[in-house]
Coordinates of C-alpha atoms (C1' of nucleotides) in Angstrom, one line a residue:
Chain A
M1 CA 0.0 0.0 0.0
P2 CA 1.4 3.4 -0.8
E3 CA 3.0 5.0 2.2
L4 CA 5.3 8.0 2.2
P5 CA 8.2 6.5 0.3
E6 CA 5.9 5.3 -2.5
V7 CA 4.0 8.6 -2.8
E8 CA 7.3 10.5 -2.8
T9 CA 8.6 8.3 -5.6
I10 CA 5.6 9.1 -7.7
R11 CA 5.9 12.7 -6.9
L12 CA 9.5 12.9 -8.0
D13 CA 8.8 11.0 -11.2
L14 CA 5.8 13.2 -12.1
N15 CA 7.6 16.4 -11.1
S16 CA 10.3 15.7 -13.7
D17 CA 7.9 14.8 -16.5
L18 CA 4.5 16.4 -16.6
L19 CA 4.9 19.9 -15.3
N20 CA 3.6 22.8 -17.4
K21 CA 1.9 20.5 -19.9
K22 CA -1.5 21.7 -20.9
I23 CA -4.4 19.3 -20.1
T24 CA -6.2 18.9 -23.4
F25 CA -8.7 16.3 -22.2
L26 CA -9.8 14.8 -19.0
D27 CA -12.6 12.5 -17.9
V28 CA -13.8 11.1 -14.6
L29 CA -15.1 7.6 -15.0
S30 CA -16.1 7.1 -11.4
V31 CA -17.9 10.2 -9.9
K32 CA -17.5 8.7 -6.5
T33 CA -13.8 9.2 -6.7
L34 CA -14.3 13.0 -6.9
K35 CA -14.8 15.1 -3.9
N36 CA -16.1 17.9 -6.2
G37 CA -18.9 18.0 -8.7
K38 CA -17.7 16.5 -12.0
A39 CA -18.6 19.5 -14.1
F40 CA -16.8 21.9 -11.8
F41 CA -13.8 19.6 -11.7
V42 CA -13.4 19.2 -15.4
K43 CA -14.0 22.9 -16.1
S44 CA -11.4 23.9 -13.5
L45 CA -8.7 21.7 -14.9
L46 CA -9.2 21.7 -18.7
N47 CA -6.6 23.7 -20.6
K48 CA -4.7 24.2 -17.3
S49 CA -1.3 22.8 -16.3
F50 CA 0.5 21.9 -13.1
S51 CA 3.3 24.1 -12.0
E52 CA 4.6 21.9 -9.2
I53 CA 3.8 18.8 -7.3
N54 CA 4.2 18.6 -3.6
R55 CA 3.4 16.1 -0.9
R56 CA 2.3 16.1 2.7
G57 CA 2.3 12.7 4.3
K58 CA 0.7 10.4 1.8
L59 CA -1.2 13.2 0.1
L60 CA -0.1 14.5 -3.3
I61 CA -0.7 18.3 -3.9
F62 CA -0.7 19.6 -7.5
K63 CA -0.3 23.3 -7.8
I64 CA -2.1 24.6 -10.9
N65 CA -0.7 27.4 -13.1
N66 CA -2.6 30.7 -12.8
D67 CA -5.3 29.2 -10.6
D68 CA -6.3 29.4 -6.9
N69 CA -7.2 25.7 -6.8
Y70 CA -4.9 22.8 -5.8
L71 CA -5.5 19.3 -7.0
L72 CA -5.2 16.8 -4.1
I73 CA -4.8 13.1 -4.9
H74 CA -4.9 10.5 -2.2
L75 CA -4.2 6.9 -3.3
K76 CA -5.4 5.4 0.0
M77 CA -4.9 1.6 -0.2
T78 CA -5.1 0.6 -3.9
G79 CA -4.7 3.8 -5.9
Q80 CA -2.2 4.1 -8.7
L81 CA -1.0 6.9 -10.9
V82 CA 0.2 5.6 -14.2
Y83 CA 1.9 8.0 -16.6
F84 CA 2.6 7.2 -20.2
N85 CA 4.9 9.3 -22.3
N86 CA 6.3 8.3 -25.6
G87 CA 6.0 4.7 -24.9
K88 CA 7.8 5.0 -21.5
S89 CA 5.7 4.3 -18.5
I90 CA 5.8 5.2 -14.9
A91 CA 3.5 3.4 -12.5
G92 CA 3.0 4.3 -8.9
G93 CA 1.1 2.9 -6.1
H94 CA -0.3 -0.4 -5.2
S95 CA -0.5 -3.2 -7.7
I96 CA -3.6 -5.2 -7.8
F97 CA -1.5 -8.3 -8.2
S98 CA 0.9 -9.8 -5.8
E99 CA 4.6 -9.3 -6.4
K100 CA 5.2 -12.9 -7.4
K101 CA 2.5 -12.7 -10.1
T102 CA 3.7 -9.4 -11.5
K103 CA 7.3 -10.3 -11.9
K104 CA 7.1 -11.7 -15.3
L105 CA 4.5 -9.2 -16.7
S106 CA 5.0 -6.0 -18.5
L107 CA 3.4 -2.9 -17.1
V108 CA 0.4 -3.0 -19.3
E109 CA -0.1 -6.7 -18.6
S110 CA 0.2 -6.2 -14.9
L111 CA -2.5 -3.6 -15.1
G112 CA -4.7 -6.1 -16.8
G113 CA -4.3 -4.9 -20.4
E114 CA -4.9 -1.6 -22.1
L115 CA -5.6 1.6 -20.2
P116 CA -8.1 2.8 -19.3
N117 CA -9.2 -0.4 -17.7
K118 CA -12.1 -1.3 -15.4
H119 CA -10.3 0.2 -12.4
T120 CA -9.5 3.5 -14.1
R121 CA -11.4 6.2 -12.2
A122 CA -10.0 9.3 -14.0
L123 CA -7.7 10.1 -16.9
F124 CA -5.8 13.1 -18.1
Y125 CA -4.5 13.7 -21.6
F126 CA -1.8 16.3 -22.1
Q127 CA -0.8 18.5 -25.0
D128 CA 2.3 16.4 -25.9
G129 CA 0.3 13.2 -26.1
S130 CA 1.2 11.9 -22.7
Q131 CA -1.5 10.4 -20.5
L132 CA -2.0 10.1 -16.7
F133 CA -4.4 7.4 -15.4
F134 CA -5.8 7.3 -11.9
N135 CA -6.6 3.6 -11.2
D136 CA -8.1 2.5 -7.9
L137 CA -9.5 -1.0 -7.5
R138 CA -11.2 -0.3 -4.2
K139 CA -12.3 3.3 -4.7
F140 CA -11.0 4.6 -1.4
G141 CA -8.7 7.0 -3.1
Y142 CA -9.9 10.4 -4.2
L143 CA -9.3 13.5 -6.3
R144 CA -10.2 16.9 -4.8
L145 CA -9.9 20.5 -5.8
V146 CA -9.4 22.9 -2.9
K147 CA -8.5 26.6 -2.5
K148 CA -5.3 27.5 -0.8
S149 CA -6.9 28.5 2.4
A150 CA -8.9 25.2 2.7
L151 CA -5.7 23.3 1.9
D152 CA -3.8 25.1 4.7
D153 CA -6.6 24.4 7.1
L154 CA -6.9 20.7 6.3
I155 CA -3.1 20.2 6.6
K156 CA -3.0 22.0 9.9
K157 CA -5.9 20.0 11.2
N158 CA -4.9 16.5 10.0
Y159 CA -1.1 16.3 9.5
G160 CA 1.7 16.2 12.0
P161 CA 5.3 16.7 11.1
E162 CA 7.0 14.9 8.3
P163 CA 9.1 11.9 9.5
L164 CA 12.2 13.4 7.8
G165 CA 11.6 16.9 9.1
D166 CA 13.7 18.4 11.9
D167 CA 10.5 19.0 13.9
F168 CA 10.0 15.2 14.1
N169 CA 12.7 14.4 16.7
S170 CA 13.1 12.5 20.0
N171 CA 11.9 15.4 22.2
Y172 CA 8.8 15.9 20.1
L173 CA 7.8 12.2 20.0
F174 CA 8.7 11.6 23.7
D175 CA 6.4 14.5 24.5
K176 CA 3.6 13.1 22.4
L177 CA 4.0 9.7 24.1
K178 CA 4.3 10.7 27.7
N179 CA 0.5 11.0 28.4
R180 CA -0.7 8.4 26.0
K181 CA -2.0 4.9 27.0
R182 CA -2.4 3.6 23.5
N183 CA 0.0 1.1 22.0
I184 CA 3.0 2.6 20.2
K185 CA 2.0 1.1 16.9
S186 CA -1.4 2.9 16.7
I187 CA 0.5 6.1 17.7
L188 CA 2.9 5.8 14.8
L189 CA 0.0 5.1 12.4
D190 CA -1.7 8.3 13.5
Q191 CA -1.1 10.9 10.8
K192 CA -1.6 13.7 13.3
I193 CA 1.4 12.6 15.2
V194 CA 3.7 11.9 12.3
A195 CA 2.5 12.1 8.7
G196 CA 3.3 9.4 6.2
L197 CA 3.9 6.2 8.0
G198 CA 1.7 3.2 7.3
N199 CA 1.5 -0.4 8.3
I200 CA 4.7 -1.6 6.6
Y201 CA 7.1 1.1 7.8
V202 CA 5.7 1.1 11.3
D203 CA 6.4 -2.6 11.7
E204 CA 9.8 -2.3 10.2
S205 CA 10.8 0.7 12.3
L206 CA 9.6 -0.9 15.5
F207 CA 11.6 -4.1 14.7
S208 CA 14.8 -2.1 14.0
A209 CA 14.3 -0.1 17.2
G210 CA 13.7 -3.3 19.3
V211 CA 10.4 -2.1 20.5
L212 CA 7.3 -4.4 20.6
P213 CA 4.3 -2.9 18.8
D214 CA 2.0 -3.4 21.7
R215 CA 4.1 -1.4 24.2
I216 CA 2.0 1.3 25.9
A217 CA 3.2 4.7 24.6
N218 CA 4.1 6.2 27.9
S219 CA 6.1 3.2 29.0
L220 CA 8.9 4.0 26.5
E221 CA 12.1 5.4 27.9
F222 CA 13.6 8.5 26.3
E223 CA 16.5 6.4 25.0
E224 CA 14.0 4.0 23.3
V225 CA 12.2 6.9 21.7
D226 CA 15.5 8.3 20.5
V227 CA 16.4 4.9 18.8
L228 CA 12.9 4.7 17.4
V229 CA 13.0 8.1 15.8
K230 CA 16.5 7.4 14.3
N231 CA 15.3 4.2 12.8
I232 CA 12.1 5.7 11.3
K233 CA 14.2 8.3 9.6
R234 CA 16.8 5.8 8.4
I235 CA 14.2 3.4 7.0
I236 CA 12.1 6.1 5.3
K237 CA 15.2 7.5 3.7
L238 CA 16.3 4.1 2.5
A239 CA 12.9 3.2 1.2
I240 CA 12.7 6.5 -0.8
K241 CA 16.2 5.7 -2.2
Y242 CA 14.9 2.3 -3.3
R243 CA 11.8 3.8 -4.7
G244 CA 9.5 2.3 -2.2
T245 CA 8.1 -1.2 -1.3
T246 CA 5.0 -1.5 -3.4
F247 CA 6.1 0.8 -6.1
R248 CA 6.9 -0.7 -9.5
D249 CA 8.1 1.1 -12.5
Y250 CA 8.9 -1.0 -15.5
R251 CA 11.8 0.9 -16.9
D252 CA 14.3 -1.8 -16.1
A253 CA 16.0 -1.2 -19.4
Q254 CA 16.9 2.3 -18.1
G255 CA 18.3 0.7 -15.0
R256 CA 15.9 2.6 -12.7
S257 CA 14.0 -0.2 -11.2
G258 CA 14.3 -0.9 -7.6
S259 CA 12.4 -2.1 -4.6
F260 CA 12.6 -1.8 -0.9
S261 CA 11.0 -5.3 -0.6
K262 CA 14.3 -7.0 -0.2
F263 CA 15.0 -4.9 2.9
L264 CA 11.9 -6.0 4.7
K265 CA 12.8 -7.8 7.9
V266 CA 9.4 -8.5 9.5
Y267 CA 6.6 -7.4 7.2
G268 CA 5.2 -10.3 5.3
R269 CA 7.6 -12.7 6.9
E270 CA 5.2 -14.4 9.3
S271 CA 6.5 -17.7 10.7
E272 CA 9.8 -17.2 8.8
K273 CA 13.0 -17.1 10.8
C274 CA 14.1 -13.8 12.3
L275 CA 17.1 -12.3 10.5
N276 CA 18.7 -11.3 13.8
C277 CA 18.0 -14.4 15.9
E278 CA 16.7 -17.9 15.7
A279 CA 13.1 -17.1 16.6
K280 CA 10.2 -17.1 14.2
I281 CA 8.5 -13.9 13.2
E282 CA 5.1 -13.5 14.9
K283 CA 2.0 -12.0 13.5
K284 CA -1.1 -10.8 15.2
K285 CA -3.8 -8.2 14.8
L286 CA -3.1 -4.8 16.5
A287 CA -4.7 -1.5 15.9
G288 CA -6.8 -3.4 13.4
R289 CA -3.7 -4.2 11.3
G290 CA -1.7 -7.2 10.6
T291 CA 1.3 -6.7 12.8
H292 CA 4.7 -8.4 12.5
F293 CA 7.4 -8.7 15.2
C294 CA 10.0 -10.8 16.8
L295 CA 9.5 -11.7 20.5
I296 CA 13.2 -12.0 21.1
C297 CA 14.5 -8.9 19.4
Q298 CA 11.8 -6.6 20.5
K299 CA 11.1 -5.8 24.1
Chain B
dG1 C1' -19.2 -18.5 2.5
dT2 C1' -15.2 -16.7 5.4
dG3 C1' -11.2 -14.3 6.5
dT4 C1' -7.7 -11.2 5.1
dT5 C1' -5.6 -7.1 2.9
dT6 C1' -5.2 -1.4 5.0
dG7 C1' -5.6 4.5 4.9
dT8 C1' -8.7 7.2 6.8
dT9 C1' -12.9 8.8 8.8
dA10 C1' -17.1 8.1 11.5
dT11 C1' -19.0 6.6 15.5
dC12 C1' -19.4 5.2 20.0
dA13 C1' -17.9 4.5 24.7
dA14 C1' -15.4 5.8 28.7
Chain C
dC1 C1' -13.3 17.9 26.2
dT2 C1' -10.2 14.1 25.5
dT3 C1' -8.9 9.6 24.5
dG4 C1' -9.1 5.2 22.6
dA5 C1' -11.1 1.4 20.4
dT6 C1' -13.7 -0.3 16.6
dA7 C1' -16.7 -0.4 12.5
dA8 C1' -17.1 1.1 8.0
dC9 C1' -15.8 1.9 3.4
dA10 C1' -14.8 -1.5 -1.2
dA11 C1' -13.1 -5.3 -4.0
dA12 C1' -10.5 -9.3 -4.8
dC13 C1' -8.1 -13.3 -3.5
dA14 C1' -6.9 -17.7 -0.9

DNA sequence: GTGTTTGTTATCAA
DNA sequence: CTTGATAACAAACA
């Protein structure tokens, strides 16, 4: 599922390729995917172009040239942004197929054939012939146009610091934890506390920090919080470097493919042997999520 | 038919 | 008011 590193990878790719290209055609195939009225949405974007693409947590923020509105795109669990330009393709987000199944497939095949397909919820055509598809199997993702003031309000209200920001540090997190009785995993999943972590990176960070996911927040010593923060930053940086875990682009010929999957130490390794000790990786449900951990390495 | 997958919000309870 | 826990959303797969 796209978390911060996957969304950041998409952002960087799109930023280098589709800025300032006029939108010559767009269509919304699933009205439910829009948070605005369709007519307003189409009218607001047609013949416009994006001047920059930013990100806050897992939310993509497209700035529009000469316009007050911003286009927000959230991929939620199964959203993808697929960009085609001159035969080269860039895909981002969650694949609807498992990794094993997609390995031998081309991009188009992995998406189930030609685009748009039955999961395409919106599409953009640009002046140079390039195309952007928003696919979302489960329809949790959305596209939304908002004014600057509304954008500022919703970010202030819903988003804590970026994990790689200087304002996300040991003192900050320790302060957030000291009066909380929730488990540490649910705290780290809370976007208001730190914006961008999801199930995979929380499990990985807690494992590397040696902290059990069901530890009560206020039971963590400062030293443990310090180690946790350092590991979150390290893992998020590494995951961005390797273009994310669920992200797959198919430009292997250009040598730009890469995946963080090979660095995963606990996520998806239920009942396999721990990479640090001889114990088996445990899995249980916590905070409503599949949660992976090692009983020996994490205290 | 059942359980599982998870980002975010709504809802309810304490 | 705050906090925390859980259901709901949706679709596909094992």
